[in-house]
Coordinates of C-alpha atoms and ligand atoms in Angstrom, one line a residue:
M1291 CA 0.0 0.1 0.1
S1292 CA 1.5 3.2 -1.0
R1293 CA 0.4 6.6 -0.3
Q1294 CA 2.1 10.1 -1.8
I1295 CA 3.3 12.4 0.6
K1296 CA 2.7 16.2 -0.7
K1297 CA 3.1 18.0 2.4
I1298 CA 5.5 17.8 5.6
L1299 CA 5.5 19.2 9.1
V1300 CA 9.3 19.1 10.4
A1301 CA 8.3 19.0 14.3
N1302 CA 12.0 20.1 15.3
R1303 CA 14.2 23.4 15.1
G1304 CA 17.6 24.2 14.1
E1305 CA 19.8 22.6 11.6
I1306 CA 18.1 19.5 11.1
T1307 CA 14.6 21.0 10.4
L1308 CA 16.5 22.8 7.5
R1309 CA 18.2 19.6 6.6
I1310 CA 15.0 17.7 6.2
M1311 CA 13.5 20.6 4.2
R1312 CA 15.6 20.7 1.7
T1313 CA 15.0 17.5 1.0
I1314 CA 11.4 17.9 1.1
R1315 CA 12.0 20.6 -1.6
E1316 CA 14.3 18.7 -4.0
M1317 CA 11.3 16.1 -4.0
G1318 CA 9.0 18.8 -4.9
R1319 CA 7.3 18.6 -1.9
Q1320 CA 5.9 21.0 0.8
S1321 CA 7.4 21.8 3.9
V1322 CA 5.7 23.1 7.2
A1323 CA 7.5 24.3 10.1
I1324 CA 6.6 25.1 13.6
Y1325 CA 8.3 27.3 16.1
S1326 CA 8.8 28.7 19.4
D1327 CA 8.6 32.6 20.4
V1328 CA 12.7 32.3 20.6
D1329 CA 13.2 30.7 17.0
I1330 CA 10.8 33.4 14.9
A1331 CA 13.5 34.5 13.4
M1332 CA 15.5 31.3 12.6
P1333 CA 16.4 30.6 9.2
F1334 CA 14.5 27.2 9.2
V1335 CA 11.3 29.4 10.0
R1336 CA 11.6 31.2 6.5
Y1337 CA 12.7 28.4 4.6
A1338 CA 9.3 26.7 5.1
D1339 CA 6.8 27.1 2.6
E1340 CA 4.5 27.3 5.6
A1341 CA 5.3 28.1 9.2
Y1342 CA 3.2 28.2 12.4
S1343 CA 4.1 29.7 16.0
L1344 CA 3.6 27.5 18.9
E1345 CA 3.2 30.4 21.5
G1346 CA 6.0 29.5 24.3
K1347 CA 9.8 29.2 25.1
E1348 CA 10.2 26.5 26.9
A1349 CA 10.7 22.9 25.1
R1350 CA 7.7 21.3 27.2
E1351 CA 5.2 24.1 25.9
T1352 CA 6.2 23.9 22.5
Y1353 CA 8.6 21.4 20.4
L1354 CA 7.3 18.8 23.2
D1355 CA 3.9 19.7 23.4
I1356 CA 2.1 16.9 21.3
P1357 CA -1.7 18.2 21.2
K1358 CA 0.0 21.5 20.1
I1359 CA 1.8 20.2 17.1
I1360 CA -1.3 17.8 16.2
S1361 CA -3.6 20.7 16.0
I1362 CA -1.2 22.4 13.5
A1363 CA -0.5 19.5 11.6
R1364 CA -4.2 19.1 11.2
K1365 CA -4.8 22.9 10.3
A1366 CA -2.0 22.7 8.1
K1367 CA -3.4 19.6 6.6
V1368 CA -0.2 17.8 6.4
D1369 CA -0.1 14.3 4.9
A1370 CA 3.2 13.7 7.5
I1371 CA 5.1 14.3 10.3
H1372 CA 8.7 14.2 10.2
P1373 CA 10.2 14.4 13.9
G1374 CA 14.3 14.7 13.2
Y1375 CA 15.8 14.0 16.4
G1376 CA 15.8 14.8 20.0
F1377 CA 12.5 16.4 21.2
L1378 CA 9.6 13.9 20.2
S1379 CA 11.8 11.7 18.1
E1380 CA 11.7 8.8 20.1
N1381 CA 8.2 9.3 21.9
S1382 CA 5.9 6.5 21.1
E1383 CA 3.0 8.3 22.4
F1384 CA 3.6 10.9 19.8
A1385 CA 4.1 8.5 17.3
R1386 CA 0.6 6.8 17.9
E1387 CA -1.0 10.0 18.3
V1388 CA 0.4 11.2 14.9
G1389 CA -1.2 7.9 13.3
K1390 CA -4.4 8.0 15.0
A1391 CA -4.8 11.6 13.5
G1392 CA -4.6 9.9 10.2
I1393 CA -1.3 11.1 9.7
I1394 CA 1.8 9.4 8.7
F1395 CA 4.7 9.4 11.1
I1396 CA 8.3 9.4 9.4
G1397 CA 9.9 6.6 11.2
P1398 CA 9.1 3.2 12.7
R1399 CA 5.8 2.1 14.5
A1400 CA 4.9 3.2 18.2
D1401 CA 5.4 0.1 19.6
V1402 CA 8.8 -0.6 17.8
I1403 CA 9.9 2.8 19.6
K1404 CA 8.3 2.0 22.8
S1405 CA 10.2 -1.3 22.9
M1406 CA 13.8 -0.2 21.6
G1407 CA 13.7 2.6 23.9
D1408 CA 13.4 0.7 26.7
K1409 CA 17.2 -0.4 27.4
T1410 CA 16.3 -3.9 29.3
E1411 CA 13.6 -4.7 26.7
A1412 CA 15.8 -4.2 23.5
R1413 CA 18.7 -6.3 25.1
K1414 CA 16.1 -9.0 25.5
L1415 CA 14.9 -8.9 22.0
V1416 CA 18.1 -8.5 20.1
S1417 CA 19.7 -11.4 22.4
G1418 CA 16.8 -13.3 21.1
Y1419 CA 18.3 -12.9 17.7
G1420 CA 21.7 -13.9 18.4
V1421 CA 22.9 -10.7 18.6
P1422 CA 25.8 -10.0 21.5
V1423 CA 24.8 -7.9 24.3
V1424 CA 26.9 -6.4 27.1
P1425 CA 26.9 -9.0 30.3
G1426 CA 24.4 -7.4 32.7
T1427 CA 21.1 -7.8 34.5
P1428 CA 18.2 -8.7 32.3
N1429 CA 15.9 -6.8 34.3
S1430 CA 15.9 -3.6 36.6
I1431 CA 17.0 -3.6 39.8
D1432 CA 15.8 -1.7 42.8
D1433 CA 16.8 -4.1 46.0
L1434 CA 20.8 -2.9 47.0
R1435 CA 21.6 -6.6 48.0
E1436 CA 20.2 -8.2 44.9
A1437 CA 22.6 -5.5 42.8
K1438 CA 25.6 -6.2 44.8
E1439 CA 25.1 -10.0 43.5
A1440 CA 24.2 -9.0 40.2
A1441 CA 27.8 -6.5 40.4
R1442 CA 30.0 -9.2 42.3
K1443 CA 28.7 -11.8 39.3
I1444 CA 29.2 -9.3 36.0
G1445 CA 33.0 -8.3 38.1
Y1446 CA 33.9 -4.5 38.7
P1447 CA 34.2 -2.1 36.9
I1448 CA 30.3 -1.5 36.0
L1449 CA 28.2 0.9 35.1
V1450 CA 24.6 1.4 36.4
K1451 CA 22.4 2.6 33.4
A1452 CA 18.6 3.9 33.4
A1453 CA 16.5 1.8 31.3
A1454 CA 14.7 4.5 29.8
G1455 CA 18.0 6.3 29.4
G1456 CA 19.4 8.9 26.7
G1457 CA 22.0 11.6 26.4
G1458 CA 24.3 10.1 29.0
K1459 CA 21.9 10.3 31.6
G1460 CA 21.2 8.1 34.5
M1461 CA 24.8 6.4 34.0
R1462 CA 27.0 5.9 36.7
L1463 CA 30.6 4.3 36.5
V1464 CA 30.6 2.2 39.7
K1465 CA 34.8 1.0 40.5
E1466 CA 33.9 -0.7 43.6
E1467 CA 31.4 -2.5 45.9
S1468 CA 31.3 0.4 48.4
E1469 CA 30.2 3.0 45.6
L1470 CA 27.3 1.1 44.6
E1471 CA 24.7 2.1 46.8
S1472 CA 25.2 5.8 46.3
S1473 CA 25.7 5.5 42.6
L1474 CA 22.3 3.3 42.5
R1475 CA 20.6 5.9 43.9
G1476 CA 22.0 8.8 42.2
A1477 CA 21.6 7.5 38.9
Q1478 CA 17.6 6.3 40.0
S1479 CA 17.1 9.9 40.8
E1480 CA 18.5 11.4 37.7
A1481 CA 16.9 9.1 35.7
L1482 CA 13.2 9.5 37.8
S1483 CA 13.9 13.5 36.6
A1484 CA 15.0 12.9 33.2
F1485 CA 12.8 10.5 32.0
G1486 CA 10.1 9.9 34.7
D1487 CA 11.3 6.6 34.9
N1488 CA 13.5 5.3 37.8
R1489 CA 14.6 1.8 36.6
I1490 CA 18.0 1.0 36.7
F1491 CA 20.2 -2.1 35.6
I1492 CA 23.6 -2.9 35.5
E1493 CA 26.2 -3.3 32.8
K1494 CA 29.7 -4.6 32.6
Y1495 CA 32.0 -1.5 32.2
I1496 CA 33.7 -1.9 29.0
V1497 CA 37.4 -1.1 29.6
N1498 CA 39.1 1.6 26.5
P1499 CA 35.7 1.0 24.4
R1500 CA 35.1 2.3 21.0
H1501 CA 31.9 3.2 20.1
I1502 CA 30.6 1.6 16.6
E1503 CA 27.4 2.0 15.1
F1504 CA 25.5 1.1 11.9
Q1505 CA 23.1 2.7 9.9
I1506 CA 20.2 0.8 9.0
L1507 CA 17.4 1.2 6.6
A1508 CA 14.4 -1.1 6.7
D1509 CA 11.2 -1.2 4.7
N1510 CA 7.7 -2.2 5.6
Y1511 CA 8.1 -5.4 3.7
G1512 CA 10.8 -6.8 6.1
N1513 CA 13.9 -5.9 3.7
V1514 CA 16.6 -4.5 6.1
V1515 CA 20.1 -3.3 4.4
H1516 CA 23.0 -1.1 6.6
L1517 CA 24.7 1.5 5.1
F1518 CA 27.9 0.6 6.8
E1519 CA 29.4 1.9 10.1
R1520 CA 30.3 5.0 12.2
E1521 CA 32.9 5.6 14.8
C1522 CA 31.9 7.6 17.5
S1523 CA 34.7 7.4 20.1
I1524 CA 35.4 10.9 20.6
Q1525 CA 33.0 11.8 23.1
R1526 CA 32.6 14.3 26.4
R1527 CA 30.1 13.6 29.0
H1528 CA 29.3 10.1 27.1
Q1529 CA 28.2 12.3 23.5
K1530 CA 29.7 12.3 21.0
V1531 CA 31.7 15.2 19.0
V1532 CA 33.9 14.3 16.1
E1533 CA 32.7 10.9 14.0
E1534 CA 34.1 9.4 11.0
T1535 CA 33.6 6.6 8.5
P1536 CA 35.1 4.0 7.4
S1537 CA 36.4 3.0 11.3
M1538 CA 40.2 2.4 11.5
A1539 CA 39.0 -0.4 14.3
L1540 CA 37.1 -2.9 11.9
T1541 CA 38.5 -5.7 9.7
P1542 CA 36.6 -6.4 6.7
E1543 CA 35.7 -9.7 8.4
L1544 CA 34.5 -7.9 11.9
R1545 CA 32.7 -5.3 9.4
E1546 CA 30.6 -7.8 7.8
E1547 CA 29.9 -9.7 11.1
M1548 CA 28.6 -6.2 12.8
G1549 CA 26.8 -5.5 9.7
D1550 CA 24.9 -8.7 9.7
A1551 CA 24.4 -8.0 13.7
A1552 CA 23.0 -4.9 13.1
I1553 CA 20.5 -6.2 10.3
N1554 CA 19.3 -8.9 13.1
A1555 CA 18.7 -5.9 15.7
A1556 CA 16.3 -4.6 13.3
K1557 CA 15.0 -7.9 12.3
A1558 CA 14.2 -8.7 16.1
C1559 CA 12.2 -5.7 16.6
G1560 CA 10.3 -5.5 13.1
Y1561 CA 11.9 -2.3 12.6
S1562 CA 11.0 0.1 9.3
N1563 CA 12.6 3.6 8.5
A1564 CA 16.0 4.9 9.1
G1565 CA 17.3 3.5 12.4
T1566 CA 20.7 3.1 14.2
V1567 CA 21.9 -0.2 16.1
E1568 CA 24.8 1.3 18.5
F1569 CA 27.7 -1.1 19.6
I1570 CA 30.7 -1.1 21.9
L1571 CA 33.6 -2.8 20.8
G1572 CA 36.5 -3.9 23.4
E1573 CA 39.9 -3.8 23.1
D1574 CA 39.9 -7.8 22.4
G1575 CA 38.1 -7.3 19.4
K1576 CA 34.4 -8.4 21.0
Y1577 CA 31.7 -6.3 20.6
Y1578 CA 28.2 -6.0 21.8
F1579 CA 25.0 -4.2 21.3
L1580 CA 24.5 -1.1 23.2
E1581 CA 21.2 0.4 21.9
M1582 CA 19.0 1.2 19.0
N1583 CA 18.1 4.4 18.1
T1584 CA 14.8 5.0 16.4
R1585 CA 15.4 7.9 14.5
L1586 CA 17.6 10.1 12.2
Q1587 CA 21.0 10.3 13.9
V1588 CA 22.8 13.6 14.2
E1589 CA 25.8 12.1 12.4
H1590 CA 23.9 10.5 9.4
P1591 CA 25.5 13.1 6.8
I1592 CA 29.0 11.4 6.8
T1593 CA 27.0 8.2 5.9
E1594 CA 25.9 9.8 2.9
A1595 CA 29.3 11.3 2.1
T1596 CA 30.6 7.8 1.8
T1597 CA 27.5 6.0 0.2
G1598 CA 25.8 8.7 -1.7
I1599 CA 22.5 8.0 -0.2
D1600 CA 20.3 10.9 1.0
I1601 CA 19.1 8.9 4.1
V1602 CA 15.9 11.6 4.6
R1603 CA 14.6 11.1 1.0
K1604 CA 14.9 7.1 1.9
Q1605 CA 12.8 7.9 4.8
I1606 CA 10.1 9.7 3.0
K1607 CA 10.1 7.0 0.2
I1608 CA 9.8 4.1 3.1
A1609 CA 7.1 6.2 4.9
E1610 CA 5.4 6.2 1.6
G1611 CA 5.3 2.3 1.3
N1612 CA 7.8 2.3 -1.3
K1613 CA 9.8 -1.1 -1.1
L1614 CA 13.5 -0.7 -0.5
D1615 CA 15.3 -0.2 -4.2
F1616 CA 18.7 -1.6 -3.6
S1617 CA 19.8 -4.6 -2.0
Q1618 CA 22.9 -4.8 0.2
K1619 CA 25.3 -6.0 -2.6
E1620 CA 24.1 -3.1 -4.3
I1621 CA 25.5 -0.4 -1.4
T1622 CA 29.1 0.5 -2.0
R1623 CA 31.2 2.8 -0.1
R1624 CA 33.6 5.5 -1.1
G1625 CA 36.6 7.3 0.3
H1626 CA 36.3 8.8 4.0
S1627 CA 34.2 11.0 5.9
I1628 CA 34.4 12.8 9.3
E1629 CA 32.2 15.1 11.1
S1630 CA 32.7 17.6 13.7
R1631 CA 30.3 18.6 16.1
I1632 CA 30.2 22.7 15.9
Y1633 CA 28.5 23.4 19.9
A1634 CA 28.7 26.8 21.7
E1635 CA 30.9 25.3 24.5
D1636 CA 33.7 26.3 26.5
V1637 CA 35.9 23.5 26.0
F1638 CA 39.0 24.6 28.4
N1639 CA 36.0 24.9 31.2
G1640 CA 34.7 21.2 31.3
F1641 CA 33.0 21.7 28.0
L1642 CA 30.2 24.0 29.8
P1643 CA 27.6 25.3 27.5
D1644 CA 27.6 28.8 26.5
T1645 CA 25.1 31.5 24.9
G1646 CA 25.1 34.4 23.4
T1647 CA 24.6 36.2 20.2
L1648 CA 26.5 35.1 17.1
K1649 CA 27.9 38.8 16.3
M1650 CA 29.8 37.2 13.1
L1651 CA 29.5 33.9 11.9
R1652 CA 31.4 33.0 8.3
E1653 CA 31.0 29.1 7.5
P1654 CA 33.8 27.2 5.2
V1655 CA 33.2 26.1 2.3
G1656 CA 34.6 24.6 -0.6
N1657 CA 34.9 21.1 -2.6
G1658 CA 34.0 18.2 -0.4
V1659 CA 32.7 20.3 2.7
R1660 CA 29.3 20.1 4.1
V1661 CA 27.7 22.7 6.9
D1662 CA 24.7 21.6 8.2
S1663 CA 23.6 24.9 10.3
G1664 CA 20.4 26.4 11.5
V1665 CA 22.0 29.8 12.5
E1666 CA 23.5 32.8 10.8
S1667 CA 25.1 36.0 11.8
G1668 CA 22.7 37.5 14.7
S1669 CA 21.5 34.6 15.5
E1670 CA 21.2 33.6 19.4
I1671 CA 22.2 30.6 20.8
S1672 CA 19.7 30.7 24.0
V1673 CA 19.5 28.7 27.3
Y1674 CA 16.3 27.1 26.2
Y1675 CA 17.3 24.3 23.5
D1676 CA 20.6 22.4 23.1
S1677 CA 23.7 24.5 22.6
M1678 CA 24.7 23.1 18.7
I1679 CA 25.9 25.9 16.3
A1680 CA 26.6 23.6 13.2
K1681 CA 27.6 20.4 12.3
L1682 CA 30.6 20.5 10.0
S1683 CA 31.5 17.5 7.5
V1684 CA 34.1 16.8 5.0
W1685 CA 34.5 14.1 2.4
D1686 CA 37.8 13.1 0.3
T1687 CA 39.0 10.5 -1.3
S1688 CA 41.3 9.2 1.7
R1689 CA 41.6 9.1 5.4
E1690 CA 44.6 11.5 5.4
H1691 CA 43.3 13.9 2.7
A1692 CA 39.9 14.0 4.9
I1693 CA 42.0 15.1 7.8
K1694 CA 43.7 17.4 6.1
K1695 CA 40.5 19.2 4.7
M1696 CA 38.9 19.0 8.1
L1697 CA 41.6 21.1 9.3
R1698 CA 41.4 23.6 6.4
A1699 CA 37.6 23.7 7.1
L1700 CA 38.0 24.2 10.9
D1701 CA 40.6 26.9 10.1
E1702 CA 38.4 28.9 7.8
Y1703 CA 35.4 28.9 10.4
V1704 CA 34.7 31.9 12.0
I1705 CA 32.4 32.3 14.9
V1706 CA 32.3 35.5 17.2
G1707 CA 30.2 36.2 20.1
V1708 CA 30.3 32.5 21.9
K1709 CA 32.7 30.0 22.9
T1710 CA 33.1 26.7 20.6
T1711 CA 34.5 23.3 20.3
I1712 CA 36.3 24.2 17.5
P1713 CA 39.6 24.1 19.3
F1714 CA 38.9 20.8 20.8
C1715 CA 37.8 19.6 17.5
K1716 CA 41.3 20.9 16.0
F1717 CA 43.2 19.3 18.9
V1718 CA 41.5 15.7 18.0
L1719 CA 42.3 16.1 14.2
E1720 CA 46.0 17.0 15.2
S1721 CA 46.5 14.3 17.6
D1722 CA 48.8 11.5 17.0
D1723 CA 46.0 8.8 18.4
F1724 CA 43.4 10.3 16.0
R1725 CA 45.8 10.2 12.7
G1726 CA 47.0 6.8 14.0
G1727 CA 43.1 5.8 14.2
K1728 CA 44.1 4.7 18.1
Y1729 CA 41.7 6.0 19.9
S1730 CA 38.7 5.3 22.5
T1731 CA 36.1 7.1 24.3
H1732 CA 38.9 7.9 26.8
F1733 CA 40.2 10.5 24.5
V1734 CA 39.1 13.4 26.4
E1735 CA 40.6 12.0 30.1
K1736 CA 43.5 10.5 28.2
H1737 CA 44.6 13.4 26.1
W1738 CA 42.6 16.7 26.1
N1739 CA 42.6 16.8 30.1
A1740 CA 46.2 16.1 30.1
E1741 CA 47.8 18.3 27.1
G1742 CA 45.0 19.8 25.3
L1743 CA 43.9 22.3 28.1
K1744 CA 47.7 23.9 28.0
I1745 CA 47.1 25.0 24.6
N1746 CA 46.4 28.8 23.9
N1747 CA 42.8 29.2 24.6
F1748 CA 42.5 32.7 23.2
A1749 CA 41.6 31.7 19.9
N1750 CA 38.5 30.0 21.0
D1751 CA 36.0 33.2 20.9
G1752 CA 37.0 33.4 17.2
L1753 CA 38.6 36.9 17.8
D1754 CA 42.0 36.1 15.7
A1755 CA 40.1 35.4 12.5
A1756 CA 37.4 38.2 12.9
V1757 CA 40.6 40.7 13.6
I1758 CA 42.0 39.6 10.3
V1759 CA 38.5 40.6 8.5
A1760 CA 38.0 43.8 10.6
A1761 CA 41.5 45.0 9.8
S1762 CA 41.4 44.3 6.5
R1763 CA 38.6 46.7 6.3
L1764 CA 39.8 49.4 8.9
K1765 CA 42.9 49.6 6.6
K1766 CA 41.1 50.9 3.5
K1767 CA 40.0 54.0 5.9
S1768 CA 43.2 54.7 7.7
N1769 CA 46.8 53.9 7.0
K1770 CA 48.3 56.4 10.0
Q1771 CA 47.8 53.9 12.7
N1772 CA 50.3 51.5 13.8
S1773 CA 48.9 47.9 12.9
T1774 CA 49.6 46.6 16.2
E1775 CA 48.0 49.1 17.7
R1776 CA 45.3 48.8 15.5
S1777 CA 44.8 45.4 16.0
E1778 CA 44.9 45.5 20.0
K1779 CA 42.3 48.2 19.9
I1780 CA 39.9 45.8 17.5
K1781 CA 40.3 43.2 20.1
S1782 CA 39.5 45.1 22.8
N1783 CA 36.0 46.4 21.2
W1784 CA 35.7 42.9 20.5
R1785 CA 35.6 41.7 23.6
D1786 CA 33.7 44.6 25.1
G1787 CA 31.0 44.0 22.5
R1788 CA 31.3 47.4 21.4
F1789 CA 32.6 47.1 17.8
E1790 CA 31.7 49.9 15.4
S1791 CA 33.9 51.0 13.3
Ligands
LIG2857 P1 23.0 7.1 26.5 O1 21.6 6.5 25.5 O2 22.4 7.6 27.3 O3 23.6 8.0 25.3 P2 24.4 4.6 25.3 O4 24.2 3.5 25.9 O5 24.2 4.7 24.0 O6 24.0 5.6 26.3 O7 25.7 4.8 25.8 C1 26.6 6.4 25.5 C2 28.3 6.2 25.6 O8 28.5 5.4 27.1 C3 28.8 5.1 24.9 O9 29.1 5.5 23.3 C4 29.9 4.9 25.7 O10 30.8 6.0 25.4 C5 29.8 4.8 27.0 N1 29.2 3.5 27.4 C6 27.8 2.9 27.5 N2 28.1 1.6 28.0 C7 29.0 1.5 28.1 C8 29.7 0.0 28.6 N3 28.8 -1.1 29.0 N4 31.2 0.2 29.0 C9 31.9 1.6 28.7 N5 31.5 2.5 28.2 C10 30.1 2.4 28.1

């Protein structure tokens, strides 16, 4: 059964909304944006064919308000809703309500979202299909005595994890039994406030692991393929910052085995649409299923760059009821792609999120450079939503060339007004461990905290690049002033926020 989708509401904001709407436009369909009061002037609102106000600022009264969003979808007479990532993208109630309103949800079925959203249930489902899971407790644990027994059996160090977890929340590392009680209770209360669900389970902590995930596509007729892996081991707070594909950690045999396991995980839950199966890979080469993300992933552009497949286009086609039009054998991969996430963060101060106005923004361009951005000069990085500014991804024929291209593009980036993750990304790309392909999820503790923090952090507010631009403009006006003096004056003006010349 297929049904053409003519008009799509994107229930999200920022870069991902723009990215989805671009494909909608290329496919000759209509896009509808929804926006909070804070976002009224954002580029994604102007880009949409139609835009509706959500009337409010906080996420819970805007991008998380299911009845409000469905009522706008009805008013705008859309055929489908794309949830993007974050917000309601993995909320099974939202998917169900969208369906009830007679609108197509661009994603898997509500019951699939629900079962894969519960880490303990997902572990059970996929292990039934022969997919290895991290050794751990099959069910959630509340009783301390029971937890102690389970942890002893698994062997320390262990992780206590929220069953409903996401974004690294409700996760605690426990090195020895004496820490177990406080970590268990701490994780429970964090999980309760973040997800309204305090169920906790215990998992073996894999030392020096790598995070490897497989992008999958599945149609509504049981056909499942994977689009190879992405390595996402460069993380802070258990969250990704730099990703690449192919991964240096996989041999062709391991890649094939893990790809098959990813397909089996998708089959285990009757998956349809685009999804990601996440694995953790130990130093011993053993891999284990971590979780499945039932949505479009932030880092999907590097898969698009290397396979040539527009994942959003496939999502729409699958949602319309089309069969996958290629088999696993027909999917090929070319070259190497890397993504750097550009967040407003103070990398020299515990990666603390930063906020402020982007006084100046100039994005890198050129062959093989892609910027997924939702902002422009003058945009505000506010306290209301996450602090991502953009995603910078590059493609080149080899890993070595891709690394050089990424460094070139990071150098060209000018962002004035907020601190960004650019200095951290440069540090990663220049480090011997990254270049040698020998890195793990402990990169930040091992390298950044030890050496990175020592580098000059003056460049972190984009001042140097801005000074070059401003100075060349000023030069035309007056050649009398000594250039050092002039540059110092501009720097101090920028810092004080009174740049008028
Ligand atoms: P979330 O859903 O909160 O993002 P995940 O289960 O996806 O949590 O894990 C996020 C990150 O935490 C992983 O990429 C990895 O760095 C780390 N992690 C999770 N489980 C383990 C484990 N068993 N051993 C070691 N590190 C882990």
